[in-house]
Structure formats: C-alpha cells, structure tokens
Coordinates of C-alpha atoms in Angstrom, one line a residue:
M1 CA 106.2 53.5 95.2
A2 CA 103.3 52.9 92.9
T3 CA 102.3 55.6 90.3
A4 CA 98.6 56.0 89.8
Q5 CA 97.0 56.9 86.5
H6 CA 96.9 60.7 85.9
S7 CA 93.9 62.9 86.6
S8 CA 93.1 65.8 84.3
F9 CA 92.4 69.4 85.5
D10 CA 92.3 72.8 83.9
V11 CA 94.5 74.5 86.5
I12 CA 96.9 72.9 89.1
I13 CA 98.1 75.2 91.9
V14 CA 101.2 74.0 93.8
G15 CA 101.1 75.5 97.3
G16 CA 98.2 76.1 99.6
G17 CA 99.3 79.2 101.4
P18 CA 97.6 82.6 101.0
A19 CA 98.8 83.1 97.4
G20 CA 97.7 79.6 96.3
C21 CA 94.4 79.8 98.0
A22 CA 93.7 83.3 96.8
T23 CA 94.4 82.2 93.2
A24 CA 92.0 79.2 93.5
L25 CA 89.3 81.3 95.1
S26 CA 89.6 84.0 92.5
L27 CA 89.3 81.5 89.7
A28 CA 86.3 80.0 91.4
R29 CA 84.7 83.4 91.8
H30 CA 85.0 84.0 88.1
D31 CA 83.6 80.6 87.3
P32 CA 80.0 80.7 88.6
S33 CA 79.0 77.6 86.6
N34 CA 81.7 75.6 88.3
R35 CA 83.1 74.3 85.1
L36 CA 86.8 74.9 85.8
R37 CA 88.6 71.9 87.2
I38 CA 91.0 73.2 89.8
L39 CA 93.4 71.3 92.0
V40 CA 95.5 72.8 94.9
I41 CA 98.3 70.6 96.1
D42 CA 99.3 71.6 99.6
D43 CA 101.9 70.2 102.0
A44 CA 101.7 72.7 104.9
D45 CA 101.6 71.6 108.5
P46 CA 98.7 73.5 110.1
S47 CA 100.1 72.9 113.6
A48 CA 103.5 74.5 112.9
F49 CA 104.2 78.1 113.9
K50 CA 104.6 80.3 110.9
I51 CA 106.1 83.8 110.8
G52 CA 104.3 86.5 108.7
E53 CA 101.7 87.5 111.2
S54 CA 100.9 91.0 110.2
L55 CA 97.7 91.5 108.1
P56 CA 96.9 95.1 107.1
A57 CA 93.5 96.6 107.4
L58 CA 93.2 96.7 103.6
A59 CA 92.4 93.0 103.8
K60 CA 88.9 94.1 104.7
R61 CA 88.4 95.1 101.1
T62 CA 90.4 92.1 99.7
L63 CA 88.8 89.2 101.5
P64 CA 85.2 89.9 100.2
L65 CA 86.7 89.8 96.6
L66 CA 87.8 86.2 97.3
S67 CA 84.6 85.2 99.0
P68 CA 81.6 87.2 97.8
S69 CA 79.4 85.5 100.4
G70 CA 81.4 87.1 103.1
S71 CA 82.4 83.9 104.8
L72 CA 86.1 84.8 105.0
S73 CA 85.4 88.2 106.6
T74 CA 82.9 86.7 109.0
R75 CA 85.3 83.8 110.0
L76 CA 88.1 86.3 110.6
A77 CA 86.0 88.5 112.7
Q78 CA 84.8 85.5 114.8
D79 CA 88.3 84.2 115.3
T80 CA 89.5 87.7 116.4
A81 CA 86.6 88.0 118.9
A82 CA 87.5 84.5 120.2
G83 CA 91.1 85.6 120.8
H84 CA 92.6 83.5 118.0
H85 CA 93.9 86.7 116.3
A86 CA 95.0 90.0 117.9
P87 CA 94.2 93.5 116.6
C88 CA 96.9 95.8 115.5
S89 CA 96.3 99.4 116.4
G90 CA 99.1 100.8 114.3
N91 CA 102.8 101.1 113.7
A92 CA 105.4 102.7 115.9
S93 CA 109.0 103.1 114.7
A94 CA 112.2 104.5 116.0
W95 CA 114.2 104.7 112.8
A96 CA 116.0 108.0 112.3
S97 CA 115.9 109.0 116.0
P98 CA 115.4 107.3 119.3
R99 CA 111.9 108.6 119.6
L100 CA 108.9 106.6 118.4
H101 CA 106.9 107.9 115.5
E102 CA 103.5 106.4 115.3
T103 CA 100.9 105.7 112.6
H104 CA 97.6 105.1 114.2
A105 CA 94.9 102.8 112.8
L106 CA 92.5 105.6 113.5
M107 CA 93.9 107.4 110.5
N108 CA 93.4 104.4 108.3
P109 CA 90.0 104.4 106.4
Y110 CA 89.8 100.6 106.9
G111 CA 90.6 100.8 110.7
A112 CA 92.8 98.3 112.6
G113 CA 94.7 95.5 111.1
W114 CA 95.6 92.1 112.7
H115 CA 98.5 90.2 114.3
L116 CA 97.5 86.8 113.2
D117 CA 97.8 83.3 114.3
R118 CA 99.2 82.7 110.9
A119 CA 98.8 78.9 110.8
R120 CA 95.1 79.3 111.7
F121 CA 94.6 82.1 109.1
D122 CA 96.1 79.9 106.4
E123 CA 93.9 77.0 107.4
M124 CA 90.9 79.3 107.1
L125 CA 91.8 80.0 103.5
R126 CA 92.3 76.3 102.8
D127 CA 88.9 75.6 104.3
A128 CA 87.4 78.1 101.9
C129 CA 89.1 76.3 99.0
R130 CA 87.6 73.0 100.2
G131 CA 84.2 74.6 100.4
A132 CA 84.5 76.1 96.9
G133 CA 84.4 72.5 95.4
P134 CA 84.9 68.9 96.5
G135 CA 88.5 67.7 96.0
R136 CA 89.9 71.1 95.1
L137 CA 92.5 70.9 97.8
R138 CA 94.5 67.8 98.5
K139 CA 97.4 67.1 100.8
G140 CA 100.6 66.2 99.0
R141 CA 104.2 67.0 98.2
F142 CA 105.2 68.3 94.8
V143 CA 107.8 66.1 93.1
A144 CA 108.2 66.9 89.4
V145 CA 106.7 68.8 86.4
R146 CA 107.1 68.4 82.7
R147 CA 105.4 69.2 79.4
V148 CA 103.9 66.4 77.4
D149 CA 101.9 65.9 74.2
E150 CA 98.3 65.0 74.7
G151 CA 96.9 63.0 71.8
G152 CA 99.2 64.8 69.4
V153 CA 96.9 67.8 69.5
R154 CA 98.2 70.1 72.3
R155 CA 100.9 70.2 74.9
V156 CA 99.9 70.2 78.6
W157 CA 101.6 70.1 81.9
E158 CA 102.1 66.9 83.8
V159 CA 102.7 67.2 87.5
D160 CA 103.9 64.4 89.9
A161 CA 103.0 64.7 93.6
E162 CA 103.5 62.4 96.5
M163 CA 100.0 62.4 97.9
E164 CA 98.6 61.3 101.2
S165 CA 96.1 58.5 101.3
T166 CA 92.6 59.8 100.3
D167 CA 90.6 56.9 101.8
G168 CA 88.0 58.5 104.1
G169 CA 89.9 61.9 104.1
S170 CA 88.2 65.3 103.8
D171 CA 90.3 66.1 100.8
S172 CA 89.3 62.9 98.9
G173 CA 88.3 62.8 95.3
S174 CA 89.5 64.7 92.3
G175 CA 86.8 67.3 91.9
S176 CA 85.7 67.6 88.4
G177 CA 88.8 65.8 87.1
S178 CA 88.7 62.5 85.3
G179 CA 89.9 59.9 87.7
S180 CA 90.8 60.1 91.3
G181 CA 93.8 58.0 92.0
S182 CA 92.2 57.2 95.3
G183 CA 93.9 53.8 95.4
S184 CA 97.3 55.3 96.3
G185 CA 98.4 54.7 99.8
P186 CA 100.6 56.9 102.0
G187 CA 103.6 58.0 100.0
G188 CA 102.0 57.1 96.7
V189 CA 102.9 59.2 93.7
E190 CA 100.0 60.5 91.6
T191 CA 100.3 62.1 88.2
F192 CA 98.0 65.0 87.2
R193 CA 97.7 66.9 83.9
A194 CA 96.5 70.4 83.4
Q195 CA 96.6 73.2 80.8
W196 CA 97.8 75.7 83.4
V197 CA 100.1 75.3 86.4
V198 CA 100.7 77.9 89.1
D199 CA 103.7 77.9 91.4
A200 CA 102.5 79.2 94.8
T201 CA 105.3 77.8 96.8
G202 CA 106.6 81.2 97.8
R203 CA 110.3 81.8 98.1
R204 CA 111.1 78.2 97.4
A205 CA 109.7 78.4 93.9
S206 CA 109.7 74.6 93.8
L207 CA 107.9 74.3 90.5
A208 CA 109.6 77.1 88.7
R209 CA 113.0 75.9 89.7
K210 CA 112.2 72.5 88.2
L211 CA 111.5 74.4 84.9
G212 CA 115.0 76.0 84.9
A213 CA 114.2 79.3 86.6
K214 CA 116.9 80.8 88.8
S215 CA 116.4 83.3 91.7
H216 CA 117.9 86.7 91.6
K217 CA 118.2 88.5 95.0
H218 CA 117.7 92.2 95.1
A219 CA 118.6 92.4 98.8
D220 CA 120.2 89.5 100.7
L221 CA 118.7 89.6 104.2
L222 CA 118.1 87.2 107.0
A223 CA 115.5 87.5 109.8
F224 CA 116.2 85.8 113.1
Y225 CA 113.2 85.4 115.3
A226 CA 112.0 84.0 118.6
V227 CA 108.6 83.6 120.2
F228 CA 108.1 84.8 123.8
R229 CA 105.1 84.2 126.0
T230 CA 103.9 85.4 129.4
P231 CA 104.5 82.9 132.2
P232 CA 101.5 81.1 133.6
P233 CA 99.8 82.7 136.6
Q234 CA 101.1 82.0 140.1
P235 CA 99.0 79.9 142.5
E236 CA 96.5 81.8 144.5
P237 CA 97.1 81.9 148.3
N238 CA 94.8 79.7 150.4
P239 CA 93.8 81.7 153.5
A240 CA 93.0 78.5 155.4
D241 CA 96.4 76.9 154.7
P242 CA 99.1 79.3 153.5
D243 CA 101.5 76.4 152.9
R244 CA 99.0 74.8 150.4
P245 CA 97.9 77.4 147.8
Y246 CA 95.1 76.7 145.4
P247 CA 96.3 74.9 142.4
T248 CA 96.4 76.8 139.1
D249 CA 95.6 75.3 135.8
P250 CA 97.4 77.1 132.9
L251 CA 94.2 76.7 130.9
S252 CA 92.1 78.0 133.8
P253 CA 89.8 81.0 133.2
T254 CA 91.9 82.8 135.8
N255 CA 94.7 83.0 133.3
S256 CA 95.0 86.5 132.1
R257 CA 95.6 85.3 128.5
D258 CA 92.0 84.2 128.3
H259 CA 90.4 87.4 129.6
R260 CA 90.9 89.9 126.8
D261 CA 88.2 91.7 124.8
N262 CA 88.5 92.6 121.2
T263 CA 90.8 95.5 122.0
G264 CA 93.3 93.3 123.8
R265 CA 92.6 94.6 127.3
N266 CA 92.1 92.4 130.3
T267 CA 88.5 92.1 131.5
D268 CA 89.2 90.0 134.6
R269 CA 88.9 92.3 137.6
N270 CA 90.9 89.8 139.7
I271 CA 94.0 90.3 137.6
D272 CA 96.3 93.3 137.9
E273 CA 96.4 95.3 134.6
N274 CA 100.0 96.2 135.3
D275 CA 100.9 92.5 134.6
T276 CA 99.3 92.5 131.2
D277 CA 100.5 93.6 127.7
D278 CA 98.1 96.2 126.2
D279 CA 100.5 97.3 123.4
T280 CA 98.8 96.2 120.2
R281 CA 101.1 98.1 117.9
T282 CA 103.8 96.8 115.6
L283 CA 107.1 98.1 117.1
I284 CA 110.1 98.7 114.8
E285 CA 113.5 99.8 116.1
A286 CA 116.6 100.4 114.1
A287 CA 120.0 99.1 115.2
Q288 CA 123.5 99.7 114.0
S289 CA 123.6 96.7 111.6
G290 CA 119.9 96.0 111.0
W291 CA 116.5 96.5 112.6
W292 CA 114.2 94.8 115.2
Y293 CA 110.5 94.5 115.3
T294 CA 108.0 92.9 117.7
A295 CA 104.3 92.2 117.5
R296 CA 101.9 90.9 120.2
L297 CA 100.4 87.6 119.1
P298 CA 97.3 85.9 120.5
R299 CA 97.3 83.8 123.7
G300 CA 99.9 85.8 125.5
Q301 CA 102.6 85.5 122.9
R302 CA 105.0 88.0 121.4
L303 CA 107.1 87.7 118.3
V304 CA 110.6 89.4 118.2
A305 CA 112.6 89.4 115.0
Y306 CA 116.0 90.9 114.0
T307 CA 116.8 91.5 110.3
T308 CA 120.3 92.0 109.0
A309 CA 122.6 91.0 106.1
P310 CA 123.8 87.4 106.3
T311 CA 127.4 88.6 106.0
D312 CA 127.2 91.0 108.9
P313 CA 129.0 89.9 112.1
T314 CA 125.8 90.3 114.1
A315 CA 124.1 87.5 112.0
R316 CA 126.5 85.0 113.6
V317 CA 125.7 86.3 117.0
A318 CA 121.9 86.3 116.5
R319 CA 122.0 82.8 115.3
R320 CA 122.5 81.5 118.8
T321 CA 119.8 82.2 121.4
P322 CA 122.0 83.7 124.1
G323 CA 123.5 86.1 121.6
F324 CA 120.1 87.0 120.3
L325 CA 118.8 87.8 123.8
D326 CA 121.9 89.8 124.6
M327 CA 121.5 91.9 121.5
L328 CA 117.8 92.4 122.2
R329 CA 118.7 93.8 125.6
T330 CA 121.6 96.0 124.6
Q331 CA 120.4 97.2 121.2
T332 CA 116.8 98.1 121.8
T333 CA 114.9 100.3 124.2
H334 CA 111.3 100.2 123.1
I335 CA 111.2 96.5 122.2
A336 CA 112.9 95.5 125.4
A337 CA 110.3 97.6 127.3
A338 CA 107.5 95.8 125.4
L339 CA 108.9 92.5 126.7
G340 CA 109.3 93.8 130.2
V341 CA 113.1 93.6 129.9
D342 CA 115.2 96.0 131.8
A343 CA 117.9 97.3 129.5
N344 CA 120.3 97.6 132.5
A345 CA 119.7 94.1 133.7
D346 CA 122.5 91.7 134.2
E347 CA 123.4 88.8 131.9
D348 CA 121.2 86.3 133.7
A349 CA 118.2 88.6 133.6
G350 CA 118.7 89.2 129.9
A351 CA 119.0 85.4 129.2
N352 CA 115.6 84.9 130.8
A353 CA 114.1 87.9 129.0
G354 CA 112.1 89.0 131.9
A355 CA 113.7 91.0 134.7
G356 CA 110.9 93.4 135.4
A357 CA 108.9 96.1 133.6
G358 CA 110.7 98.7 131.7
A359 CA 109.6 101.9 130.0
G360 CA 110.6 103.2 126.6
A361 CA 112.5 106.4 126.2
A362 CA 109.5 107.9 124.5
G363 CA 107.4 108.2 127.7
R364 CA 104.8 106.1 129.4
P365 CA 105.2 102.3 129.4
R366 CA 102.9 100.5 127.0
G367 CA 103.6 96.7 127.6
R368 CA 104.0 95.9 131.3
A369 CA 103.9 92.1 131.2
T370 CA 107.2 90.2 131.5
Y371 CA 107.9 87.6 128.9
A372 CA 110.1 84.5 128.7
L373 CA 111.1 82.4 125.8
Q374 CA 108.4 80.0 124.8
T375 CA 110.9 77.2 124.0
E376 CA 114.5 77.1 125.3
T377 CA 116.6 76.3 122.3
R378 CA 120.3 76.6 121.4
F379 CA 119.6 78.4 118.1
T380 CA 117.1 80.9 117.0
R381 CA 114.9 80.3 114.0
S382 CA 115.7 82.2 110.8
T383 CA 114.1 82.9 107.4
A384 CA 115.2 84.7 104.3
A385 CA 113.8 88.3 104.3
G386 CA 115.3 89.7 101.1
S387 CA 113.5 90.5 97.8
V388 CA 113.8 87.7 95.2
V389 CA 112.7 87.5 91.6
L390 CA 112.8 84.6 89.1
A391 CA 113.9 84.8 85.5
P392 CA 113.4 83.1 83.2
Y393 CA 110.6 80.6 84.1
A394 CA 111.8 77.9 81.7
A395 CA 114.6 77.0 79.4
W396 CA 112.5 77.5 76.3
E397 CA 111.6 81.1 77.1
P398 CA 113.7 83.6 75.2
N399 CA 116.3 85.5 77.2
P400 CA 116.2 89.3 77.5
E401 CA 117.5 91.1 74.5
R402 CA 120.9 91.8 76.0
E403 CA 122.2 93.5 72.8
H404 CA 119.3 96.1 72.9
D405 CA 119.9 96.8 76.6
E406 CA 123.7 97.1 76.1
S407 CA 123.3 99.5 73.2
E408 CA 120.8 101.5 75.2
S409 CA 123.2 101.6 78.2
E410 CA 126.0 102.8 76.0
S411 CA 124.0 105.6 74.4
A412 CA 122.6 106.6 77.8
S413 CA 126.0 106.6 79.5
A414 CA 127.4 109.0 76.8
S415 CA 124.6 111.5 77.5
V416 CA 124.4 114.1 80.2
D417 CA 121.3 114.8 82.3
P418 CA 120.0 118.3 81.3
R419 CA 119.6 119.0 85.0
R420 CA 123.3 118.7 85.4
A421 CA 124.2 121.0 82.5
G422 CA 125.7 124.5 82.9
G423 CA 129.1 124.0 84.4
Q424 CA 128.5 120.5 85.8
E425 CA 131.0 117.7 84.8
A426 CA 129.9 115.4 82.1
A427 CA 131.0 112.4 84.1
G428 CA 128.4 113.2 86.8
G429 CA 125.7 113.3 84.1
A430 CA 126.9 110.0 82.6
R431 CA 126.7 108.3 86.0
W432 CA 123.1 109.6 86.5
A433 CA 122.1 108.4 83.0
T434 CA 123.6 105.0 83.6
R435 CA 121.6 104.6 86.8
R436 CA 118.5 105.7 84.9
S437 CA 119.2 103.1 82.2
R438 CA 119.5 100.4 84.8
S439 CA 116.3 101.5 86.5
T440 CA 114.5 101.4 83.1
R441 CA 115.7 97.9 82.4
S442 CA 114.6 96.8 85.9
R443 CA 111.1 98.2 85.3
R444 CA 110.9 96.5 82.0
R445 CA 111.9 93.1 83.5
A446 CA 109.4 93.6 86.3
S447 CA 106.6 94.2 83.8
S448 CA 107.6 91.3 81.5
P449 CA 105.8 87.9 81.5
R450 CA 108.8 86.5 83.2
S451 CA 108.3 88.5 86.4
T452 CA 107.0 86.9 89.5
R453 CA 103.4 87.9 89.0
V454 CA 100.3 85.8 88.2
R455 CA 99.2 86.7 84.7
F456 CA 96.0 85.2 83.3
S457 CA 95.7 87.7 80.4
A458 CA 94.1 87.0 77.0
G459 CA 97.5 87.0 75.4
C460 CA 98.6 83.9 77.3
S461 CA 98.2 80.6 75.7
P462 CA 97.3 77.3 77.5
G463 CA 100.3 75.3 78.6
T464 CA 101.8 78.3 80.4
S465 CA 103.1 78.4 83.9
A466 CA 102.8 81.2 86.4
H467 CA 104.6 81.9 89.7
V468 CA 103.1 83.5 92.8

C-alpha cells in the first residue's frame, strides 16, 4: 500500500462518535476565525445498529453549546417528529421490590428525553462536523501514532490512517491543512501531523493503547442484548373475495409503525390501540444475578438488554438466543409484559417472544403490542458495560508516586476513626481509615492529567494527547 505525504493539522481527533464530534464542534465554536486546522478520522458504519440509545433531556442544554446556530437542536426535533427517534417519558425500575418506582419526565425541568436511532443521531453529529469546515471529517481507519521531531524545533504527533478514496467524496480535501493526500486509492495509508491528538475511540482506546496505556476495570460487566420488533400487519379481508385478502405492504401507510404522533401514540383510527406499544419509559428490572432493561425504539422496535458479570453462570446462558429468551420470560415481569410475553407461556411461546399481551404486577398494562426477534440468530450480541479507566497514557509519563501513597496508607491504617472511638475496637477504625485512604487515592488519580478526561487547560503543552 502506498503512503502519501503527510498533511499538517493543529488537532487530530480519532473517532467520529458523539465524543469525537463534540470535541471537534466545541473547538470550532471557540475558533470563530476558523484558524484551527482540525481533522476527525472516523471509521463508523452509519447503517449498523448501535446500542446506547438513551439520551437524557439535559441534552437540550448541551446541544446548543455545540451548535450555537441551533442546527443540532432543530435537526433532532425534526427527526423526532418524523419518527426517526422516540420520546422517553421517564424511568421505571423494579429494583428493591417487585413494584415499579417511576421518575416522570414531567418532574424534569428539561422535559422528556429520547430513545434514539443511535446510528442516525451519530450521523447527525458527523454532518455538523462536515458543515463546520470542509474536510474536517474523513472516512478512515486509524493505524499508528508516534512522536517525531519537526524541523528540530518541536515535537509533534504523526498519525497513520488507512483512508478511503477521497476522489469525488463528500469528505474530500484536508481542510486548512497543507496537502490533501487525495491521490491515495482505497486502502491507501495517509500520514498526518498535529500538535494535539485526541483519542475518541471509546472503550477501545485505540490510540491510547498504541502509546502504552493499559485499561483498568472498576467493574467487569457484560451486557447481552437483542432487538425485537412488532410483526407486519395482517392482510385486510376482502369482502368481495374472502379467499383473496387485500395485499399488505410492510411499508404501507396502514402499518401502525408509521402512524404515531410525537408522543408515540397511534393516530390511525383503523388500527386497534390494543395492538400498539404506548410505553415510552425506560424499564429496569433487577434479577438474581444482574438486571434487565428495555426501551422502545423508533419504527416498531424494542431493545432488551441483560447485564451481569462475565463470570456469572447466567452469562453463558444469555450468550445463546434461546437461553436469553428463556431468562427473559422467567426472570422478568414488567419487561416481559412490555414485549407482550406471557410469563406463564410454554417454551415455544417464549422462544418466539410473543405469546399474547401480559400485564405487569404493578397494575394496568402499558405495552400491549406483541414483539418477535428482529433477526433470528444463534447468539445474542454483547458489549462490555463496566467502568474502565486508562493509566498512564504513554510510557514517558511518570508513574504515580507509589512511595507517597504507601506511606499515606500505612499511617492511615494505623489510625482510628474518631467516630469509632469510645469502646470501639481499633481494628475496625483501621479498616475504615484504609478504605478512606484508597478512596482518596482513587479521587487523586481521577483528577490527575492521566485520567480519561479531555483536558485543554493552559498548563498543557503542545504535543500532548487526550482520551475521550
């Protein structure tokens, strides 16, 4: 593969998801003269389903900060009105008891949130990056990063990426950078230089790992999930010839999925409301070894996820679709009811996830539509759901002062919490003080420049990386 001559930028952002796009848009907002040369390298597939569908109502305050013109807020409102995103009316959880405890959007000063078509939402942010400046977002796959000397004056970052052909593409050009590398064909590796690089690849931390960073898990969790959808409408009877009903097009306006207003309710008088899903909440239900949640998505879809520890025996069961569906039927009440699954149905009914409408133990039924798996697969999809931090970013960064922490821990473990004084055992106070010391060190690491936060403070020098 040919390697094109490098292009120069001020900031290179690897990853075109919400974090990467928000970083690029925030930089553009604080650069009204359009002098900063910014490049976002993105390899996302906008047609692929992506979990992470819940957007809180607080985004109504955040999006205008990224787009002062209001284009993001307007686009989101238009997409929601067109049915591309679904409203979220609040949260309902059965956690410490079998009863549902609800938090209504009515009590939120920002109103209702969203259950997104996540791929469409991410593409909306990428469109905003494209509009912020020509060539600021290009399609490509990150390959390598290194620090190099530039003219013997300063050290900069050099990033290699396998870029798609830019001939005639919407992402063509290099913005304000010097050079474009537009001669590279499909699979061609281009080299870019920048004073700053931002890793916005999420949990993968592709760029940070290349620099020697290692991930540290605070909680090791796996989320297994499946997408369900309502079946297409049945053919309408033909009074003239009962043996030949009218044909039904799944995309026909008679489909109940296409007749919802902005509250999610069906507006087609010819369709029975008992066969539609009007539950726009996020439902959360605890299980013995984890928890379930479900959210109604646009276009007659509903996401169901089960989160547990990867070492738990239920993780092996949930990995296979039949086991996931059986657990869904036997471990949940409210979520099964939202899918129209009867908790007392037989095995076959559970495998099809649609054996009739059911009502939750809390009272009236909310979601009456029956759902079936969107795609019959042998295995469910899964994603890591635990909390992960990176430290350090690079091999040249100093390690934490272990001696200081160890001495602090020793002195703390020898002390006794005053609240435990007066007849309490010293051992109990020592255990509390040790926990306090660990918590103090955790807060110190979280606030240090090595934490997984974007920091563009005045104390940072060019040639520094950041992770989102």
